[in-house]
Amino acid sequence: MYKLQEQLHIVKKKQKFHMNHKPVEGFSKLTKQGKIDWLVTEYLEGNEEYQNILNQYWNENTDLQKLHDEFSENTISNFYMPYGIAPNFLIDGKLFALPMAVEESSVVAAASKAAKFWIDKGGFKTTIINNEKLGHTHFIFNVEAHKLLHFFNFKLKKKLLEATEDITANMRKRGGGILDIKLVDKTSEMANYYQLKASFDTVDSMGANFINSCLEQFGKTLKQEVAVCEDFSQEEKNSLQIVMNILSNFTPDCIVRAEVSCKIEDLKDDSGISNEEFAWKFKQAVTIAEIEPFRATTHNKGIMNGVDAVVIATGNDFRATEACAHAYAARNGKYSSLTHCTTDNGIFRFWIDLPISVGVVGGLTNLHPLVKFSLALLGKPSAQELMSILAVSGLAQNFGALRSLVTTGIQKGHMKMHLFNILNQFNATEEEKQHFVNYFKDKTVSHHEVIAELEKLRSN
């Protein structure tokens, strides 16, 4: 065993001195062209074709390209995603066309089909259940909990609010600000660990910078007030460590509900099964996702297909919406479905409770031309209105996927949308593409059959 470990150690040492590329110093300080030249030389064997690939995605408008370059760091090109429209969404009595930035071929089609299905059944209804966002100052303090709680209630909380008055002034003018601050004792889970847990209303902004600025001031004020408080010994004061001040992307109290409902007799699915069977199978599919994490993961991924596409198109943070949704799906200790369904008293009801924090001011919303277009297309919504639209998009996507799953199967529609991707891999001509559209009119597309038919077509 010892010899094996020794051999592994020698291999690791050898690997250390045989790196396949040289590290680079000051990469961020190079010009864009300098970065590209280094990458092509060091990693791509000097192949100029890669330089051309990057160049063809630059915007011809140099000012617009400079704007895009400054959205991120070390930028060398733009990475395009298809920007599509899902029309006919009736949401709370208003008709919308949803902008969707997504590369998965069936997402926009499924959302559009679901929107059309519900447009003559009253459309989608939404309710904002709550709009609170959260952040924490995490700190270590070796002190008795009751002493700290007394200090918080009678001294610290007031000082925290006073210390952030300048930071919150503009937000308070818009109707938002700090809603509450609580002391949370976490010492049963980690020695001497406490939190200042704050809730915020950030109105139409996502509010990350605002929340983090408030929290960083909390950390400073906590340290200052402990230092001058006579209730704590010097040893206790010295034990205080502010670990971090940061917003949480888990916002279980910033939540929107979207739902659809109709009489089961009005479901009218065109797959050939009865309305009653459709409703029963649909409910079973949702219940399976509620109790089976393996299914719930794919189920919720489909929901987020619809949510993320609109989140990206409106310049919001899809990673935050994903993290929050999945944390919420596991809030009861077991990962479960975000959507739910009932079929009581002859009424089909399908809904989602989606925790989501988004903004319509700040960030890219005032900078990216397509983001500005998206928000204009949606009627320049408030943050709460955008929450509603996003929940509807997720619910519609889920309805479309489940409708296929319990009737014709997911592959028939999905692979039909994927057909052109397969054909483009083989440089199919327009004439060949039209042949395949006709060929698969009444068949389920499969990768194997596309290749076989293409070989047959070309051999003739």
Tab-separated table of N, CA, C and O in Angstrom, residues 241-341:
chain	number	residue	atom	x	y	z
A	241	GLN	N	-16.267	37.790	15.333
A	241	GLN	CA	-15.721	37.742	13.975
A	241	GLN	C	-16.863	37.847	12.969
A	241	GLN	O	-17.773	37.012	12.975
A	242	ILE	N	-16.842	38.883	12.135
A	242	ILE	CA	-17.814	38.992	11.041
A	242	ILE	C	-17.303	38.106	9.905
A	242	ILE	O	-16.251	38.379	9.321
A	243	VAL	N	-18.021	37.045	9.596
A	243	VAL	CA	-17.560	36.111	8.570
A	243	VAL	C	-17.879	36.628	7.174
A	243	VAL	O	-17.014	36.689	6.302
A	244	MET	N	-19.129	37.023	6.955
A	244	MET	CA	-19.517	37.558	5.640
A	244	MET	C	-20.883	38.241	5.725
A	244	MET	O	-21.691	37.948	6.606
A	245	ASN	N	-21.108	39.153	4.769
A	245	ASN	CA	-22.375	39.870	4.632
A	245	ASN	C	-22.857	39.676	3.201
A	245	ASN	O	-22.224	40.176	2.271
A	246	ILE	N	-23.976	38.966	3.013
A	246	ILE	CA	-24.364	38.609	1.641
A	246	ILE	C	-25.857	38.315	1.539
A	246	ILE	O	-26.435	37.722	2.446
A	247	LEU	N	-26.445	38.734	0.432
A	247	LEU	CA	-27.845	38.404	0.178
A	247	LEU	C	-28.003	36.907	-0.008
A	247	LEU	O	-27.040	36.198	-0.300
A	248	SER	N	-29.242	36.425	0.134
A	248	SER	CA	-29.543	35.026	-0.162
A	248	SER	C	-30.345	34.949	-1.447
A	248	SER	O	-31.296	35.717	-1.632
A	249	ASN	N	-29.959	34.012	-2.306
A	249	ASN	CA	-30.759	33.771	-3.514
A	249	ASN	C	-31.936	32.841	-3.240
A	249	ASN	O	-32.734	32.572	-4.141
A	250	PHE	N	-32.053	32.357	-2.003
A	250	PHE	CA	-33.243	31.600	-1.611
A	250	PHE	C	-34.244	32.588	-1.025
A	250	PHE	O	-34.022	33.157	0.035
A	251	THR	N	-35.329	32.809	-1.759
A	251	THR	CA	-36.321	33.810	-1.352
A	251	THR	C	-37.702	33.161	-1.234
A	251	THR	O	-38.592	33.403	-2.058
A	252	PRO	N	-37.901	32.326	-0.207
A	252	PRO	CA	-39.186	31.626	-0.078
A	252	PRO	C	-40.353	32.550	0.236
A	252	PRO	O	-41.512	32.129	0.166
A	253	ASP	N	-40.048	33.808	0.581
A	253	ASP	CA	-41.110	34.782	0.852
A	253	ASP	C	-41.234	35.822	-0.263
A	253	ASP	O	-41.854	36.868	-0.077
A	254	CYS	N	-40.606	35.534	-1.403
A	254	CYS	CA	-40.805	36.356	-2.606
A	254	CYS	C	-41.371	35.400	-3.650
A	254	CYS	O	-40.641	34.791	-4.425
A	255	ILE	N	-42.687	35.252	-3.657
A	255	ILE	CA	-43.290	34.116	-4.346
A	255	ILE	C	-44.540	34.522	-5.120
A	255	ILE	O	-45.293	35.399	-4.704
A	256	VAL	N	-44.727	33.893	-6.266
A	256	VAL	CA	-45.865	34.175	-7.135
A	256	VAL	C	-46.560	32.859	-7.479
A	256	VAL	O	-45.902	31.837	-7.644
A	257	ARG	N	-47.870	32.922	-7.569
A	257	ARG	CA	-48.643	31.748	-8.000
A	257	ARG	C	-49.247	32.027	-9.369
A	257	ARG	O	-49.822	33.094	-9.605
A	258	ALA	N	-49.106	31.053	-10.276
A	258	ALA	CA	-49.773	31.112	-11.582
A	258	ALA	C	-50.604	29.847	-11.725
A	258	ALA	O	-50.169	28.767	-11.320
A	259	GLU	N	-51.791	29.982	-12.298
A	259	GLU	CA	-52.654	28.812	-12.414
A	259	GLU	C	-53.567	28.893	-13.625
A	259	GLU	O	-53.819	29.966	-14.175
A	260	VAL	N	-54.041	27.708	-14.026
A	260	VAL	CA	-55.078	27.578	-15.048
A	260	VAL	C	-56.125	26.613	-14.508
A	260	VAL	O	-55.825	25.741	-13.688
A	261	SER	N	-57.357	26.768	-14.984
A	261	SER	CA	-58.411	25.837	-14.578
A	261	SER	C	-59.541	25.877	-15.589
A	261	SER	O	-59.745	26.898	-16.271
A	262	CYS	N	-60.245	24.761	-15.683
A	262	CYS	CA	-61.431	24.680	-16.528
A	262	CYS	C	-62.198	23.416	-16.167
A	262	CYS	O	-61.684	22.555	-15.427
A	263	LYS	N	-63.400	23.285	-16.676
A	263	LYS	CA	-64.132	22.036	-16.499
A	263	LYS	C	-63.414	20.930	-17.266
A	263	LYS	O	-62.893	21.166	-18.374
A	264	ILE	N	-63.395	19.737	-16.701
A	264	ILE	CA	-62.743	18.612	-17.373
A	264	ILE	C	-63.372	18.366	-18.745
A	264	ILE	O	-62.673	18.044	-19.712
A	265	GLU	N	-64.655	18.597	-18.850
A	265	GLU	CA	-65.336	18.383	-20.132
A	265	GLU	C	-64.874	19.359	-21.210
A	265	GLU	O	-65.103	19.141	-22.402
A	266	ASP	N	-64.199	20.448	-20.799
A	266	ASP	CA	-63.707	21.446	-21.759
A	266	ASP	C	-62.226	21.264	-22.108
A	266	ASP	O	-61.667	22.073	-22.854
A	267	LEU	N	-61.578	20.234	-21.580
A	267	LEU	CA	-60.140	20.064	-21.834
A	267	LEU	C	-59.838	19.801	-23.302
A	267	LEU	O	-58.847	20.271	-23.834
A	268	LYS	N	-60.682	19.004	-23.975
A	268	LYS	CA	-60.601	18.795	-25.430
A	268	LYS	C	-59.171	18.613	-25.944
A	268	LYS	O	-58.645	19.429	-26.670
A	269	ASP	N	-58.519	17.544	-25.556
A	269	ASP	CA	-57.202	17.251	-26.101
A	269	ASP	C	-57.364	16.545	-27.453
A	269	ASP	O	-58.271	15.750	-27.645
A	270	ASP	N	-56.466	16.861	-28.407
A	270	ASP	CA	-56.609	16.325	-29.771
A	270	ASP	C	-55.831	15.029	-29.987
A	270	ASP	O	-55.599	14.609	-31.118
A	271	SER	N	-55.411	14.372	-28.911
A	271	SER	CA	-54.581	13.168	-29.054
A	271	SER	C	-55.397	11.901	-29.267
A	271	SER	O	-54.841	10.849	-29.569
A	272	GLY	N	-56.702	11.993	-29.059
A	272	GLY	CA	-57.542	10.816	-29.261
A	272	GLY	C	-58.035	10.178	-27.975
A	272	GLY	O	-58.927	9.334	-28.002
A	273	ILE	N	-57.467	10.564	-26.808
A	273	ILE	CA	-57.976	10.028	-25.551
A	273	ILE	C	-59.088	10.936	-25.031
A	273	ILE	O	-59.167	12.113	-25.395
A	274	SER	N	-59.933	10.419	-24.164
A	274	SER	CA	-61.060	11.199	-23.647
A	274	SER	C	-60.574	12.289	-22.692
A	274	SER	O	-59.470	12.195	-22.135
A	275	ASN	N	-61.411	13.299	-22.493
A	275	ASN	CA	-61.071	14.382	-21.565
A	275	ASN	C	-60.816	13.839	-20.162
A	275	ASN	O	-59.885	14.271	-19.470
A	276	GLU	N	-61.650	12.887	-19.740
A	276	GLU	CA	-61.530	12.329	-18.394
A	276	GLU	C	-60.212	11.578	-18.227
A	276	GLU	O	-59.533	11.684	-17.199
A	277	GLU	N	-59.845	10.787	-19.257
A	277	GLU	CA	-58.591	10.046	-19.177
A	277	GLU	C	-57.398	10.998	-19.185
A	277	GLU	O	-56.419	10.802	-18.454
A	278	PHE	N	-57.490	12.019	-20.009
A	278	PHE	CA	-56.414	13.015	-20.061
A	278	PHE	C	-56.217	13.654	-18.687
A	278	PHE	O	-55.089	13.746	-18.187
A	279	ALA	N	-57.312	14.103	-18.055
A	279	ALA	CA	-57.228	14.747	-16.747
A	279	ALA	C	-56.654	13.795	-15.704
A	279	ALA	O	-55.800	14.175	-14.884
A	280	TRP	N	-57.104	12.531	-15.743
A	280	TRP	CA	-56.633	11.550	-14.764
A	280	TRP	C	-55.140	11.276	-14.934
A	280	TRP	O	-54.372	11.297	-13.962
A	281	LYS	N	-54.710	11.045	-16.182
A	281	LYS	CA	-53.303	10.750	-16.434
A	281	LYS	C	-52.417	11.958	-16.099
A	281	LYS	O	-51.317	11.800	-15.555
A	282	PHE	N	-52.893	13.146	-16.429
A	282	PHE	CA	-52.135	14.367	-16.161
A	282	PHE	C	-51.909	14.507	-14.651
A	282	PHE	O	-50.785	14.770	-14.202
A	283	LYS	N	-52.977	14.319	-13.872
A	283	LYS	CA	-52.854	14.425	-12.417
A	283	LYS	C	-51.906	13.364	-11.871
A	283	LYS	O	-51.108	13.636	-10.954
A	284	GLN	N	-51.968	12.152	-12.394
A	284	GLN	CA	-51.053	11.100	-11.943
A	284	GLN	C	-49.601	11.496	-12.214
A	284	GLN	O	-48.715	11.261	-11.391
A	285	ALA	N	-49.358	12.086	-13.369
A	285	ALA	CA	-47.998	12.511	-13.736
A	285	ALA	C	-47.469	13.562	-12.767
A	285	ALA	O	-46.294	13.521	-12.375
A	286	VAL	N	-48.337	14.519	-12.381
A	286	VAL	CA	-47.923	15.550	-11.425
A	286	VAL	C	-47.679	14.932	-10.049
A	286	VAL	O	-46.695	15.253	-9.371
A	287	THR	N	-48.548	14.032	-9.637
A	287	THR	CA	-48.399	13.380	-8.327
A	287	THR	C	-47.105	12.581	-8.263
A	287	THR	O	-46.403	12.574	-7.236
A	288	ILE	N	-46.761	11.911	-9.361
A	288	ILE	CA	-45.492	11.174	-9.408
A	288	ILE	C	-44.320	12.133	-9.198
A	288	ILE	O	-43.370	11.829	-8.455
A	289	ALA	N	-44.379	13.310	-9.818
A	289	ALA	CA	-43.308	14.303	-9.647
A	289	ALA	C	-43.286	14.858	-8.218
A	289	ALA	O	-42.233	15.283	-7.738
A	290	GLU	N	-44.428	14.854	-7.551
A	290	GLU	CA	-44.477	15.325	-6.163
A	290	GLU	C	-43.812	14.348	-5.202
A	290	GLU	O	-43.237	14.757	-4.187
A	291	ILE	N	-43.857	13.044	-5.523
A	291	ILE	CA	-43.359	12.043	-4.572
A	291	ILE	C	-42.049	11.387	-4.990
A	291	ILE	O	-41.390	10.776	-4.166
A	292	GLU	N	-41.646	11.527	-6.251
A	292	GLU	CA	-40.461	10.829	-6.760
A	292	GLU	C	-39.394	11.831	-7.217
A	292	GLU	O	-39.534	12.458	-8.275
A	293	PRO	N	-38.311	11.999	-6.442
A	293	PRO	CA	-37.286	12.985	-6.795
A	293	PRO	C	-36.644	12.783	-8.157
A	293	PRO	O	-36.275	13.755	-8.823
A	294	PHE	N	-36.489	11.532	-8.605
A	294	PHE	CA	-35.891	11.299	-9.917
A	294	PHE	C	-36.749	11.919	-11.016
A	294	PHE	O	-36.240	12.493	-11.978
A	295	ARG	N	-38.064	11.797	-10.887
A	295	ARG	CA	-38.964	12.420	-11.861
A	295	ARG	C	-39.065	13.926	-11.621
A	295	ARG	O	-39.078	14.708	-12.572
A	296	ALA	N	-39.111	14.329	-10.347
A	296	ALA	CA	-39.257	15.751	-10.014
A	296	ALA	C	-38.126	16.592	-10.600
A	296	ALA	O	-38.335	17.732	-11.034
A	297	THR	N	-36.924	16.029	-10.643
A	297	THR	CA	-35.775	16.774	-11.170
A	297	THR	C	-35.976	17.121	-12.640
A	297	THR	O	-35.773	18.271	-13.062
A	298	THR	N	-36.392	16.160	-13.434
A	298	THR	CA	-36.647	16.405	-14.856
A	298	THR	C	-37.890	17.278	-15.046
A	298	THR	O	-37.918	18.157	-15.913
A	299	HIS	N	-38.895	17.026	-14.242
A	299	HIS	CA	-40.142	17.800	-14.253
A	299	HIS	C	-39.848	19.296	-14.031
A	299	HIS	O	-40.283	20.153	-14.804
A	300	ASN	N	-39.067	19.582	-12.974
A	300	ASN	CA	-38.750	20.979	-12.653
A	300	ASN	C	-37.769	21.588	-13.647
A	300	ASN	O	-37.802	22.793	-13.907
A	301	LYS	N	-36.890	20.743	-14.218
A	301	LYS	CA	-35.990	21.248	-15.267
A	301	LYS	C	-36.814	21.783	-16.425
A	301	LYS	O	-36.517	22.834	-16.992
A	302	GLY	N	-37.893	21.068	-16.775
A	302	GLY	CA	-38.775	21.533	-17.843
A	302	GLY	C	-39.452	22.843	-17.508
A	302	GLY	O	-39.601	23.725	-18.362
A	303	ILE	N	-39.871	22.998	-16.267
A	303	ILE	CA	-40.452	24.268	-15.823
A	303	ILE	C	-39.455	25.398	-16.028
A	303	ILE	O	-39.778	26.453	-16.576
A	304	MET	N	-38.205	25.155	-15.605
A	304	MET	CA	-37.188	26.199	-15.689
A	304	MET	C	-36.761	26.477	-17.128
A	304	MET	O	-36.219	27.546	-17.416
A	305	ASN	N	-36.996	25.532	-18.055
A	305	ASN	CA	-36.815	25.838	-19.479
A	305	ASN	C	-37.606	27.087	-19.844
A	305	ASN	O	-37.116	27.993	-20.527
A	306	GLY	N	-38.869	27.110	-19.416
A	306	GLY	CA	-39.735	28.248	-19.733
A	306	GLY	C	-39.376	29.486	-18.953
A	306	GLY	O	-39.373	30.600	-19.491
A	307	VAL	N	-39.053	29.312	-17.661
A	307	VAL	CA	-38.721	30.468	-16.816
A	307	VAL	C	-37.420	31.115	-17.278
A	307	VAL	O	-37.352	32.329	-17.518
A	308	ASP	N	-36.363	30.304	-17.418
A	308	ASP	CA	-35.037	30.845	-17.736
A	308	ASP	C	-35.008	31.572	-19.071
A	308	ASP	O	-34.304	32.580	-19.227
A	309	ALA	N	-35.752	31.059	-20.051
A	309	ALA	CA	-35.739	31.682	-21.378
A	309	ALA	C	-36.204	33.128	-21.315
A	309	ALA	O	-35.640	34.010	-21.979
A	310	VAL	N	-37.223	33.396	-20.496
A	310	VAL	CA	-37.719	34.774	-20.350
A	310	VAL	C	-36.832	35.569	-19.401
A	310	VAL	O	-36.611	36.770	-19.589
A	311	VAL	N	-36.283	34.906	-18.383
A	311	VAL	CA	-35.348	35.559	-17.466
A	311	VAL	C	-34.145	36.109	-18.240
A	311	VAL	O	-33.735	37.261	-18.063
A	312	ILE	N	-33.572	35.287	-19.126
A	312	ILE	CA	-32.410	35.717	-19.917
A	312	ILE	C	-32.803	36.845	-20.869
A	312	ILE	O	-32.077	37.833	-21.011
A	313	ALA	N	-33.950	36.707	-21.518
A	313	ALA	CA	-34.394	37.719	-22.480
A	313	ALA	C	-34.639	39.066	-21.819
A	313	ALA	O	-34.553	40.110	-22.475
A	314	THR	N	-34.944	39.068	-20.514
A	314	THR	CA	-35.212	40.326	-19.802
A	314	THR	C	-34.029	40.778	-18.955
A	314	THR	O	-34.160	41.660	-18.104
A	315	GLY	N	-32.852	40.162	-19.187
A	315	GLY	CA	-31.625	40.644	-18.556
A	315	GLY	C	-31.495	40.312	-17.091
A	315	GLY	O	-30.744	40.982	-16.359
A	316	ASN	N	-32.177	39.268	-16.635
A	316	ASN	CA	-32.089	38.885	-15.233
A	316	ASN	C	-31.159	37.679	-15.050
A	316	ASN	O	-30.647	37.121	-16.009
A	317	ASP	N	-30.971	37.289	-13.808
A	317	ASP	CA	-29.974	36.283	-13.447
A	317	ASP	C	-30.630	34.903	-13.383
A	317	ASP	O	-31.273	34.560	-12.391
A	318	PHE	N	-30.425	34.085	-14.430
A	318	PHE	CA	-31.072	32.779	-14.462
A	318	PHE	C	-30.436	31.806	-13.474
A	318	PHE	O	-31.077	30.875	-13.012
A	319	ARG	N	-29.167	32.022	-13.106
A	319	ARG	CA	-28.554	31.134	-12.115
A	319	ARG	C	-29.218	31.320	-10.757
A	319	ARG	O	-29.472	30.349	-10.030
A	320	ALA	N	-29.554	32.572	-10.425
A	320	ALA	CA	-30.224	32.834	-9.148
A	320	ALA	C	-31.628	32.237	-9.134
A	320	ALA	O	-32.063	31.674	-8.126
A	321	THR	N	-32.347	32.358	-10.260
A	321	THR	CA	-33.713	31.815	-10.302
A	321	THR	C	-33.689	30.293	-10.217
A	321	THR	O	-34.553	29.686	-9.571
A	322	GLU	N	-32.692	29.667	-10.846
A	322	GLU	CA	-32.548	28.219	-10.769
A	322	GLU	C	-32.264	27.771	-9.333
A	322	GLU	O	-32.917	26.863	-8.809
A	323	ALA	N	-31.278	28.409	-8.704
A	323	ALA	CA	-30.892	28.022	-7.348
A	323	ALA	C	-32.072	28.152	-6.389
A	323	ALA	O	-32.318	27.267	-5.562
A	324	CYS	N	-32.795	29.250	-6.513
A	324	CYS	CA	-33.929	29.499	-5.620
A	324	CYS	C	-35.037	28.468	-5.836
A	324	CYS	O	-35.586	27.910	-4.870
A	325	ALA	N	-35.374	28.203	-7.088
A	325	ALA	CA	-36.462	27.269	-7.390
A	325	ALA	C	-36.150	25.875	-6.863
A	325	ALA	O	-37.006	25.210	-6.263
A	326	HIS	N	-34.912	25.416	-7.057
A	326	HIS	CA	-34.568	24.060	-6.632
A	326	HIS	C	-34.452	23.956	-5.110
A	326	HIS	O	-34.806	22.923	-4.528
A	327	ALA	N	-33.972	25.028	-4.461
A	327	ALA	CA	-33.953	25.029	-2.993
A	327	ALA	C	-35.378	24.968	-2.447
A	327	ALA	O	-35.662	24.242	-1.493
A	328	TYR	N	-36.280	25.712	-3.080
A	328	TYR	CA	-37.680	25.718	-2.655
A	328	TYR	C	-38.323	24.345	-2.868
A	328	TYR	O	-39.114	23.873	-2.044
A	329	ALA	N	-37.962	23.693	-3.964
A	329	ALA	CA	-38.509	22.368	-4.264
A	329	ALA	C	-38.086	21.343	-3.210
A	329	ALA	O	-38.754	20.319	-3.046
A	330	ALA	N	-36.992	21.614	-2.484
A	330	ALA	CA	-36.502	20.689	-1.454
A	330	ALA	C	-36.733	21.210	-0.042
A	330	ALA	O	-36.177	20.677	0.920
A	331	ARG	N	-37.568	22.234	0.097
A	331	ARG	CA	-37.717	22.907	1.393
A	331	ARG	C	-38.273	22.005	2.498
A	331	ARG	O	-38.049	22.265	3.683
A	332	ASN	N	-38.995	20.960	2.134
A	332	ASN	CA	-39.581	20.073	3.143
A	332	ASN	C	-38.718	18.843	3.424
A	332	ASN	O	-39.178	17.891	4.041
A	333	GLY	N	-37.477	18.874	2.951
A	333	GLY	CA	-36.564	17.774	3.221
A	333	GLY	C	-36.515	16.720	2.133
A	333	GLY	O	-35.734	15.772	2.209
A	334	LYS	N	-37.349	16.873	1.108
A	334	LYS	CA	-37.352	15.936	-0.018
A	334	LYS	C	-37.643	16.727	-1.287
A	334	LYS	O	-38.576	17.529	-1.328
A	335	TYR	N	-36.855	16.499	-2.311
A	335	TYR	CA	-37.026	17.242	-3.557
A	335	TYR	C	-38.348	16.847	-4.220
A	335	TYR	O	-38.646	15.670	-4.392
A	336	SER	N	-39.133	17.863	-4.619
A	336	SER	CA	-40.487	17.603	-5.113
A	336	SER	C	-40.861	18.570	-6.230
A	336	SER	O	-40.135	19.529	-6.525
A	337	SER	N	-42.013	18.324	-6.827
A	337	SER	CA	-42.518	19.135	-7.940
A	337	SER	C	-42.839	20.559	-7.511
A	337	SER	O	-43.338	20.800	-6.406
A	338	LEU	N	-42.581	21.500	-8.414
A	338	LEU	CA	-42.987	22.897	-8.192
A	338	LEU	C	-44.431	23.133	-8.615
A	338	LEU	O	-45.031	24.132	-8.229
A	339	THR	N	-44.990	22.241	-9.424
A	339	THR	CA	-46.369	22.387	-9.875
A	339	THR	C	-47.255	21.354	-9.196
A	339	THR	O	-46.787	20.318	-8.716
A	340	HIS	N	-48.557	21.650	-9.194
A	340	HIS	CA	-49.535	20.784	-8.527
A	340	HIS	C	-50.821	20.753	-9.354
A	340	HIS	O	-51.089	21.670	-10.140
A	341	CYS	N	-51.621	19.713	-9.140
A	341	CYS	CA	-52.832	19.535	-9.944
A	341	CYS	C	-53.934	18.895	-9.100
A	341	CYS	O	-53.671	18.011	-8.282
